[in-house]
Every structure is written in structure tokens, then in C-alpha cells.
Tab-separated table of C-alpha atoms in Angstrom:
chain	number	residue	atom	x	y	z
M	19	MET	CA	-47.606	8.338	29.001
M	20	LYS	CA	-45.449	6.298	31.330
M	21	TYR	CA	-44.830	3.670	28.630
M	22	ARG	CA	-44.041	6.332	26.048
M	23	HIS	CA	-41.405	7.867	28.326
M	24	LEU	CA	-39.900	4.412	28.942
M	25	PHE	CA	-39.840	3.704	25.199
M	26	SER	CA	-38.080	7.028	24.535
M	27	THR	CA	-35.471	6.298	27.186
M	28	VAL	CA	-34.736	2.848	25.743
M	29	LEU	CA	-34.487	4.336	22.245
M	30	ILE	CA	-31.954	6.922	23.435
M	31	LEU	CA	-29.891	4.182	25.078
M	32	ILE	CA	-29.916	2.088	21.891
M	33	VAL	CA	-28.811	5.069	19.787
M	34	GLY	CA	-26.020	5.749	22.271
M	35	VAL	CA	-24.795	2.150	22.141
M	36	VAL	CA	-24.878	2.096	18.311
M	37	THR	CA	-22.932	5.369	18.181
M	38	ALA	CA	-20.296	4.027	20.576
M	39	PHE	CA	-19.862	0.825	18.595
M	40	GLY	CA	-19.593	2.851	15.377
M	41	GLN	CA	-16.493	4.695	16.594
M	42	ASN	CA	-13.104	3.668	15.201
M	43	ASN	CA	-10.218	5.761	16.457
M	44	THR	CA	-6.982	3.788	16.276
M	45	ILE	CA	-3.206	4.125	16.027
M	46	THR	CA	-1.382	1.365	14.139
M	47	ILE	CA	2.170	0.608	13.047
M	48	PRO	CA	2.545	-1.999	10.278
M	49	ASP	CA	5.094	-4.796	9.976
M	50	VAL	CA	8.288	-3.490	8.352
M	51	SER	CA	11.591	-4.881	7.108
M	52	VAL	CA	15.071	-3.355	7.376
M	53	ALA	CA	18.578	-4.615	6.651
M	54	LYS	CA	20.984	-4.706	9.574
M	55	GLY	CA	23.119	-1.589	9.738
M	56	LYS	CA	20.517	0.329	7.714
M	57	SER	CA	17.582	2.674	8.340
M	58	ILE	CA	14.008	2.915	7.068
M	59	SER	CA	11.124	5.339	7.451
M	60	LEU	CA	8.690	3.901	9.994
M	61	PRO	CA	5.053	4.909	9.347
M	62	ILE	CA	2.561	5.548	12.141
M	63	ASN	CA	-1.042	5.440	10.920
M	64	MET	CA	-4.277	6.767	12.376
M	65	ASP	CA	-7.853	5.897	11.480
M	66	ASN	CA	-10.496	8.134	13.034
M	67	THR	CA	-14.231	8.504	12.680
M	68	SER	CA	-14.244	11.513	15.012
M	69	ASP	CA	-12.478	14.876	14.802
M	70	VAL	CA	-9.059	14.563	16.472
M	71	VAL	CA	-6.956	17.522	17.565
M	72	ALA	CA	-4.132	15.777	19.436
M	73	VAL	CA	-2.382	12.409	19.682
M	74	GLN	CA	0.045	11.018	22.224
M	75	PHE	CA	1.646	7.592	22.580
M	76	THR	CA	4.730	5.774	23.826
M	77	LEU	CA	6.585	3.468	21.435
M	78	THR	CA	8.947	0.847	22.858
M	79	VAL	CA	11.536	-0.673	20.525
M	80	PRO	CA	13.610	-3.828	21.197
M	81	ASP	CA	17.360	-3.780	21.797
M	82	GLY	CA	19.285	-3.146	18.590
M	83	LEU	CA	16.656	-0.807	17.163
M	84	THR	CA	16.677	2.974	17.611
M	85	LEU	CA	14.557	5.919	16.499
M	86	ASN	CA	16.109	9.145	15.250
M	87	THR	CA	13.934	11.626	17.142
M	88	ALA	CA	15.030	14.540	14.949
M	89	THR	CA	13.444	12.914	11.878
M	90	ALA	CA	9.863	12.734	13.210
M	91	ALA	CA	7.672	14.400	10.578
M	92	LEU	CA	3.949	14.829	10.011
M	93	THR	CA	2.241	14.065	6.718
M	94	ASP	CA	-0.187	16.281	4.802
M	95	ARG	CA	-2.851	15.292	7.333
M	96	SER	CA	-1.412	18.027	9.514
M	97	ASP	CA	-3.305	21.322	9.682
M	98	GLU	CA	-0.653	23.513	11.309
M	99	HIS	CA	0.022	20.759	13.843
M	100	SER	CA	3.343	20.169	15.589
M	101	VAL	CA	5.061	16.920	16.506
M	102	THR	CA	7.598	16.149	19.202
M	103	LEU	CA	9.388	12.846	19.785
M	104	GLN	CA	11.779	12.250	22.639
M	105	SER	CA	13.534	9.334	24.264
M	106	VAL	CA	12.292	8.672	27.789
M	107	GLY	CA	14.721	5.835	28.566
M	108	GLY	CA	14.447	2.072	28.504
M	109	ASN	CA	14.112	1.941	24.700
M	110	LYS	CA	10.940	4.025	25.016
M	111	TYR	CA	10.008	7.073	22.954
M	112	MET	CA	7.129	9.449	23.659
M	113	ALA	CA	5.399	11.170	20.731
M	114	MET	CA	2.986	14.085	20.854
M	115	VAL	CA	1.017	15.638	17.989
M	116	PHE	CA	-0.859	18.819	18.873
M	117	SER	CA	-2.359	22.029	17.519
M	118	SER	CA	-1.881	25.380	19.221
M	119	LYS	CA	-5.120	26.454	17.512
M	120	ASN	CA	-7.006	23.303	18.506
M	121	LYS	CA	-7.496	22.348	14.846
M	122	ALA	CA	-8.650	18.904	13.772
M	123	ILE	CA	-6.248	16.595	11.963
M	124	LYS	CA	-7.137	16.266	8.291
M	125	GLY	CA	-8.649	13.124	6.817
M	126	ARG	CA	-10.053	9.985	8.346
M	127	THR	CA	-7.432	7.359	7.506
M	128	GLY	CA	-3.785	6.887	6.578
M	129	LYS	CA	-0.284	7.800	7.685
M	130	LEU	CA	-0.108	10.521	10.325
M	131	LEU	CA	3.654	10.722	10.824
M	132	SER	CA	6.906	8.901	10.185
M	133	VAL	CA	10.288	8.566	11.858
M	134	SER	CA	13.610	7.019	10.888
M	135	LEU	CA	14.226	3.601	12.468
M	136	ALA	CA	17.753	2.155	12.444
M	137	ALA	CA	18.791	-1.482	12.907
M	138	SER	CA	22.139	-2.298	14.504
M	139	SER	CA	24.628	-4.260	12.414
M	140	SER	CA	24.799	-6.728	15.334
M	141	LEU	CA	21.241	-7.968	14.729
M	142	GLU	CA	20.897	-11.368	13.092
M	143	GLU	CA	19.387	-11.608	9.633
M	144	GLY	CA	15.988	-13.264	9.474
M	145	THR	CA	15.019	-12.381	13.064
M	146	GLU	CA	11.827	-10.539	14.054
M	147	HIS	CA	11.504	-7.883	16.732
M	148	GLN	CA	8.174	-6.776	18.219
M	149	LEU	CA	7.347	-3.079	18.594
M	150	MET	CA	4.997	-2.045	21.403
M	151	LEU	CA	2.590	0.876	21.757
M	152	SER	CA	1.318	2.079	25.140
M	153	ASP	CA	-0.233	5.119	26.852
M	154	VAL	CA	-2.143	5.954	23.665
M	155	ILE	CA	-4.306	9.083	23.669
M	156	ILE	CA	-6.433	10.279	20.749
M	157	GLY	CA	-7.798	13.593	21.934
M	158	THR	CA	-10.807	15.738	20.978
M	159	ARG	CA	-11.403	19.448	21.475
M	160	ASP	CA	-13.111	18.847	24.813
M	161	GLY	CA	-10.125	16.863	26.117
M	162	SER	CA	-11.736	13.421	25.841
M	163	ASN	CA	-9.606	10.392	24.983
M	164	ILE	CA	-11.580	8.559	22.277
M	165	VAL	CA	-9.055	5.850	21.399
M	166	THR	CA	-10.753	2.549	20.567
M	167	GLY	CA	-7.654	0.487	19.800
M	168	PHE	CA	-3.986	0.412	18.873
M	169	SER	CA	-1.442	-2.109	17.605
M	170	ALA	CA	2.222	-2.275	16.593
M	171	GLY	CA	3.826	-4.688	14.174
M	172	LYS	CA	7.151	-6.447	13.959
M	173	VAL	CA	10.489	-5.370	12.507
M	174	SER	CA	12.066	-8.095	10.378
M	175	ILE	CA	15.810	-8.005	9.816
M	176	ALA	CA	16.083	-8.597	6.088
M	177	LYS	CA	18.423	-11.129	4.595
M	178	SER	CA	20.865	-9.766	2.019
M	179	PRO	CA	24.108	-10.625	0.227
M	180	ASP	CA	27.231	-9.739	2.184
M	181	LEU	CA	30.555	-10.113	0.371
M	182	GLU	CA	33.596	-10.408	2.587
M	183	VAL	CA	37.220	-10.219	1.402
M	184	SER	CA	39.917	-12.213	3.209
M	185	GLN	CA	43.298	-13.918	2.727
M	186	VAL	CA	44.824	-11.086	0.728
M	187	VAL	CA	48.335	-12.178	-0.324
M	188	VAL	CA	50.859	-10.060	-2.265
M	189	LYS	CA	53.570	-12.264	-3.769
M	190	GLU	CA	56.229	-9.563	-4.167
M	191	THR	CA	57.778	-7.618	-1.312
M	192	ASN	CA	59.822	-5.214	-3.442
M	193	VAL	CA	58.481	-3.821	-6.690
M	194	ASN	CA	60.234	-1.675	-9.282
M	195	PRO	CA	58.361	0.885	-11.433
M	196	GLY	CA	56.631	-0.837	-14.338
M	197	ALA	CA	56.903	-4.291	-12.801
M	198	THR	CA	54.030	-6.773	-12.448
M	199	ILE	CA	52.556	-7.554	-9.025
M	200	GLY	CA	50.925	-10.877	-8.186
M	201	VAL	CA	47.950	-10.638	-5.806
M	202	ASN	CA	45.574	-13.312	-4.520
M	203	TRP	CA	42.444	-12.819	-2.426
M	204	THR	CA	39.359	-14.742	-1.359
M	205	VAL	CA	35.788	-13.466	-1.528
M	206	ALA	CA	32.982	-15.090	0.466
M	207	ASN	CA	29.256	-14.378	0.398
M	208	VAL	CA	28.495	-14.557	4.128
M	209	GLY	CA	25.015	-13.033	3.785
M	210	GLY	CA	21.651	-14.727	3.807
M	211	LEU	CA	20.851	-14.214	0.111
M	212	PRO	CA	22.693	-14.686	-3.193
M	213	THR	CA	23.848	-11.719	-5.223
M	214	THR	CA	21.386	-10.600	-7.868
M	215	GLY	CA	22.601	-7.199	-9.051
M	216	GLY	CA	26.304	-7.894	-9.557
M	217	TRP	CA	29.282	-6.496	-7.674
M	218	SER	CA	32.734	-5.005	-8.204
M	219	GLU	CA	36.153	-5.889	-6.836
M	220	GLN	CA	39.011	-3.379	-6.925
M	221	ILE	CA	42.722	-3.420	-6.147
M	222	LEU	CA	44.042	-0.259	-4.518
M	223	LEU	CA	47.712	0.671	-4.174
M	224	LYS	CA	48.952	2.843	-1.309
M	225	ASP	CA	52.529	3.951	-0.733
M	226	ALA	CA	54.473	3.503	2.504
M	227	ASP	CA	53.783	7.096	3.531
M	228	GLY	CA	50.053	6.377	3.721
M	229	ASN	CA	48.985	8.702	0.941
M	230	THR	CA	45.575	8.397	-0.732
M	231	PRO	CA	45.189	4.915	-2.294
M	232	VAL	CA	45.039	4.664	-6.070
M	233	ILE	CA	42.851	2.138	-7.908
M	234	VAL	CA	45.120	0.158	-10.190
M	235	THR	CA	42.593	-2.318	-11.548
M	236	GLY	CA	39.096	-3.659	-11.001
M	237	PHE	CA	36.726	-6.466	-11.911
M	238	ASP	CA	32.964	-6.304	-12.480
M	239	PHE	CA	30.718	-9.321	-11.977
M	240	THR	CA	27.078	-9.651	-13.034
M	241	ASN	CA	26.388	-13.298	-12.245
M	242	TYR	CA	24.083	-14.773	-9.616
M	243	TRP	CA	26.298	-16.024	-6.798
M	244	VAL	CA	25.321	-17.908	-3.675
M	245	GLY	CA	28.816	-19.088	-2.706
M	246	PRO	CA	31.021	-20.812	-1.642
M	247	ASN	CA	34.292	-18.901	-1.369
M	248	ARG	CA	36.010	-17.901	-4.563
M	249	THR	CA	39.735	-17.166	-4.862
M	250	ASN	CA	41.042	-14.555	-7.313
M	251	GLY	CA	44.556	-13.995	-8.470
């Protein structure tokens, strides 16, 4: 009888250990890419083997990256859940997903919410910036935190064409109606990639009173252009 009781106790312990190792309740943010001066939708994913009613975490972003807290939105995994996202200083943002009815979040894997992430135009193309998750809570109905892991990826600043106009020279200083104007300008591709989809260049004319400029002519280009500078006129 003594041995049978011992065997039962060991069996219960083994089942408990197997159950614990079988749990997978994680929050992850994948690697993403964004052009400087632009915004993207940043996904936050959750995988869960247990029923989850609430989630909380802090996301820290590097200098030059910002989250638009007003854009935080849940996916169709929500079952009358609410989400709040607020800046808590030091490039940190705290997110909370909760249910006033204590309902479980739908599904077992995939995107839970998203938020708009913006990259400053001062960031250098080709650089990578590490996101960081902390204070992660994946909560059950009884208030337990069942998180088993979390990870955040990197934000890559994408390379792109960047055409810059300079050295604009107008040859005439006084022009009569119907006369021809000579204009020269230089265009440089200062971006990290060649053009692939073409571009347009336009000449606008504005009077001395500063009225709305009028397009007087334009040029469309469809060729693949890496550089160097090109002068028009």
C-alpha cells in the first residue's frame, strides 16, 4: 500500500511536469522594415495554449522611432476586449488588453493587435534598431500570469531612391508675355537604391505676388537610374 501511494505521487508529479512543459504562452513582435520619414503597421502576436483573458506589456522603442498610441487596434481575436496604449516616458509604451466580462481571447495563434510605428527622417538608411519587450503579463481568469516567453524584433530603415533638385538657374531676369524662358537644374539620386518605377520633373511658375504656382511644363522618366547627377535645361 505504501509503494502504491508513492507510485501515485510520482505519477502525479510527472503529469504536472509534462503539463508545465507543454504550455506555450508567448508575445512576439517580428522584424519589420520602414522607410525613414514613413510609418508602418507594427504587429504584436500572441501564441497561447491556455485561455487568456488579459495581456499587458511594455514596449521600448529606440530614439527616432515613435508609436501613435491612438492607432492601437485589436484584431478579430478580440471577443469584446478593449485595448489601451500610452506613453510612459523614456521611449516606453505600456499596452493593456482586457475584458470587462472576463472573456477569453479568441484563437490560439496569430496577430493580437497592431499599432502605427513611425521612423524619423533623420534615421540613416540601412540601419537596424532593436525593439524591447518587458513586464509581460499573459493573464488567466484566476489572475495567474502564465507567460512562458516573449521576444521583440528589429526595425530596419529601408533603403530607397531619393531624388534631390539643386542648382536651379533661370537665364532671364525679365520676361515678356509669350517669350521663351531658359531654365537649368540638377537632379541627384541621393538615396540608397536606384529608381525602378520612374519619376516626374515639373517646372512651376509663380508671380511676384506669391500667387498659386502654375505648372508650365513637365518631364516623365521611366528608366532605371542609379546616378550620378544629371543636369537638365
